[in-house]
Amino acid sequence: MADEAELREQMTEAFEGADYPISSPMDLVPALPNGPGTKFESEEFSMTAMELNTKLDGGDFPYENVDAFVDDVIEQLKEQDYL
């Protein structure tokens, strides 16, 4: 099972440089260290930012800050049994 705290830390670090509030996933791309290819990994979990975007239900945009965005991503990953 993937370590939720480890993934949360990786995602927060990757997405915190975005210009919040964000109104779409495209607002995050400039902040990502490796663009859409930025990878999040923990144990057997491995997914790029682009793959993440295809797995999520579109989100509840706009997000006012990185914590709100990452909380939603983690919750959706749990709901889909990735975590």
Backbone as CSV, one residue per row, in Angstrom:
resi,resn,N_x,N_y,N_z,CA_x,CA_y,CA_z,C_x,C_y,C_z
1,MET,0.848,-1.189,0.000,0.000,0.000,0.000,0.888,1.244,0.000
2,ALA,0.512,2.199,-0.783,1.263,3.450,-0.879,1.172,4.228,0.432
3,ASP,2.208,4.969,0.747,2.267,5.798,1.944,1.604,7.145,1.637
4,GLU,0.432,7.359,2.202,-0.331,8.575,1.922,0.446,9.837,2.302
5,ALA,1.104,9.820,3.447,1.853,11.001,3.897,2.993,11.325,2.946
6,GLU,3.649,10.295,2.424,4.745,10.500,1.470,4.218,11.118,0.167
7,LEU,3.112,10.595,-0.332,2.524,11.150,-1.557,2.033,12.572,-1.342
8,ARG,1.418,12.816,-0.191,0.931,14.161,0.126,2.099,15.153,0.124
9,GLU,3.211,14.760,0.701,4.402,15.623,0.737,4.925,15.894,-0.672
10,GLN,5.015,14.854,-1.494,5.499,15.014,-2.864,4.586,15.939,-3.663
11,MET,3.290,15.747,-3.531,2.335,16.557,-4.281,2.336,18.007,-3.805
12,THR,2.402,18.194,-2.503,2.433,19.556,-1.970,3.661,20.287,-2.487
13,GLU,4.803,19.619,-2.455,6.039,20.226,-2.953,5.937,20.565,-4.442
14,ALA,5.347,19.666,-5.210,5.249,19.870,-6.660,4.246,20.960,-7.033
15,PHE,3.131,21.028,-6.301,2.051,21.935,-6.683,2.059,23.275,-5.952
16,GLU,2.885,23.424,-4.917,2.820,24.646,-4.115,3.284,25.895,-4.856
17,GLY,4.034,25.727,-5.934,4.519,26.883,-6.679,3.523,27.466,-7.659
18,ALA,2.351,26.835,-7.773,1.315,27.357,-8.684,0.797,28.688,-8.154
19,ASP,0.236,29.462,-9.049,-0.317,30.767,-8.704,-1.780,30.584,-8.284
20,TYR,-2.001,30.423,-6.969,-3.350,30.197,-6.437,-4.088,31.519,-6.303
21,PRO,-5.408,31.482,-6.493,-6.248,30.313,-6.755,-6.057,29.784,-8.177
22,ILE,-6.254,28.465,-8.315,-6.145,27.835,-9.630,-7.548,27.480,-10.106
23,SER,-7.769,27.623,-11.407,-9.104,27.355,-11.944,-9.160,26.157,-12.884
24,SER,-7.989,25.537,-13.162,-7.970,24.340,-14.001,-6.636,23.621,-13.799
25,PRO,-6.558,22.345,-14.210,-5.295,21.626,-14.105,-4.155,22.306,-14.870
26,MET,-4.492,23.018,-15.932,-3.452,23.686,-16.722,-2.724,24.761,-15.910
27,ASP,-3.378,25.308,-14.892,-2.740,26.303,-14.027,-1.594,25.706,-13.218
28,LEU,-1.568,24.384,-13.097,-0.542,23.707,-12.303,0.725,23.406,-13.095
29,VAL,0.606,23.253,-14.391,1.720,22.792,-15.226,2.989,23.635,-15.053
30,PRO,2.914,24.969,-15.059,4.147,25.746,-14.919,4.874,25.519,-13.593
31,ALA,4.156,25.097,-12.569,4.761,24.893,-11.254,5.471,23.541,-11.140
32,LEU,5.123,22.599,-11.987,5.666,21.243,-11.871,7.125,21.187,-12.301
33,PRO,7.975,20.553,-11.489,9.403,20.512,-11.815,9.727,19.851,-13.146
34,ASN,8.955,18.844,-13.537,9.160,18.159,-14.818,7.913,18.233,-15.685
35,GLY,7.172,19.315,-15.538,5.956,19.473,-16.320,4.991,18.326,-16.080
36,PRO,4.191,17.961,-17.075,3.211,16.890,-16.921,3.848,15.532,-16.620
37,GLY,5.156,15.412,-16.874,5.849,14.157,-16.597,6.320,14.017,-15.162
38,THR,6.051,15.018,-14.319,6.425,14.942,-12.907,5.790,13.702,-12.313
39,LYS,6.608,12.887,-11.638,6.141,11.594,-11.143,5.997,11.607,-9.627
40,PHE,4.917,10.983,-9.174,4.648,10.802,-7.752,4.735,9.308,-7.471
41,GLU,5.592,8.935,-6.498,5.840,7.518,-6.242,5.896,7.224,-4.750
42,SER,5.313,6.090,-4.387,5.390,5.563,-3.036,5.064,4.086,-3.100
43,GLU,6.020,3.274,-2.692,5.867,1.822,-2.729,5.395,1.383,-4.113
44,GLU,4.225,0.738,-4.237,3.778,0.256,-5.555,3.047,1.318,-6.366
45,PHE,2.801,2.472,-5.772,2.116,3.556,-6.471,3.121,4.376,-7.271
46,SER,2.807,4.603,-8.545,3.621,5.467,-9.394,2.708,6.049,-10.465
47,MET,2.650,7.401,-10.496,1.776,8.050,-11.454,2.354,9.421,-11.783
48,THR,2.339,9.770,-13.072,2.778,11.101,-13.463,1.623,12.094,-13.235
49,ALA,1.949,13.372,-13.277,0.919,14.399,-13.142,-0.115,14.251,-14.257
50,MET,0.336,13.918,-15.460,-0.589,13.743,-16.585,-1.521,12.557,-16.323
51,GLU,-0.967,11.459,-15.832,-1.804,10.295,-15.509,-2.800,10.630,-14.395
52,LEU,-2.328,11.359,-13.398,-3.210,11.785,-12.309,-4.408,12.548,-12.855
53,ASN,-4.136,13.459,-13.754,-5.197,14.273,-14.325,-6.260,13.420,-15.023
54,THR,-5.840,12.321,-15.659,-6.806,11.455,-16.349,-7.601,10.595,-15.376
55,LYS,-7.080,10.357,-14.185,-7.750,9.499,-13.201,-8.754,10.262,-12.342
56,LEU,-8.565,11.565,-12.218,-9.407,12.342,-11.324,-10.678,12.804,-12.023
57,ASP,-11.706,13.114,-11.239,-13.005,13.467,-11.807,-13.098,14.917,-12.263
58,GLY,-11.986,15.576,-12.376,-12.001,16.965,-12.816,-11.823,17.942,-11.677
59,GLY,-12.042,17.487,-10.465,-11.814,18.332,-9.308,-12.906,19.352,-9.061
60,ASP,-12.751,20.050,-7.972,-13.726,21.044,-7.541,-13.099,22.433,-7.664
61,PHE,-12.716,22.788,-8.889,-12.061,24.069,-9.151,-13.030,25.212,-8.922
62,PRO,-12.574,26.356,-8.489,-11.180,26.717,-8.218,-10.730,26.242,-6.836
63,TYR,-9.429,26.063,-6.697,-8.810,25.741,-5.408,-8.070,26.981,-4.936
64,GLU,-8.263,27.318,-3.685,-7.680,28.541,-3.131,-6.229,28.377,-2.704
65,ASN,-5.823,27.121,-2.398,-4.452,26.889,-1.935,-4.041,25.452,-2.206
66,VAL,-2.759,25.192,-2.040,-2.212,23.864,-2.356,-2.807,22.782,-1.465
67,ASP,-3.040,23.081,-0.192,-3.568,22.057,0.711,-4.961,21.591,0.291
68,ALA,-5.805,22.521,-0.110,-7.147,22.146,-0.563,-7.072,21.269,-1.806
69,PHE,-6.164,21.614,-2.725,-6.024,20.816,-3.946,-5.505,19.419,-3.635
70,VAL,-4.426,19.343,-2.867,-3.830,18.037,-2.548,-4.804,17.184,-1.741
71,ASP,-5.543,17.785,-0.803,-6.549,17.023,-0.043,-7.551,16.370,-0.989
72,ASP,-8.010,17.108,-1.992,-8.982,16.571,-2.942,-8.376,15.450,-3.788
73,VAL,-7.141,15.633,-4.236,-6.470,14.593,-5.027,-6.334,13.315,-4.211
74,ILE,-5.857,13.428,-2.977,-5.677,12.256,-2.114,-7.026,11.573,-1.876
75,GLU,-8.056,12.342,-1.609,-9.388,11.768,-1.369,-9.879,11.006,-2.593
76,GLN,-9.693,11.570,-3.776,-10.136,10.873,-4.996,-9.324,9.605,-5.238
77,LEU,-8.037,9.642,-4.953,-7.214,8.437,-5.109,-7.663,7.346,-4.163
78,LYS,-8.053,7.715,-2.944,-8.589,6.749,-1.984,-9.912,6.152,-2.493
79,GLU,-10.792,7.021,-2.972,-12.087,6.562,-3.466,-11.951,5.584,-4.626
80,GLN,-10.888,5.729,-5.401,-10.662,4.864,-6.563,-9.739,3.693,-6.226
81,ASP,-9.436,3.514,-4.948,-8.617,2.408,-4.450,-7.180,2.416,-4.942
82,TYR,-6.661,3.606,-5.249,-5.228,3.717,-5.550,-4.432,3.828,-4.263
83,LEU,-5.074,4.269,-3.197,-4.443,4.384,-1.882,-5.235,3.604,-0.855
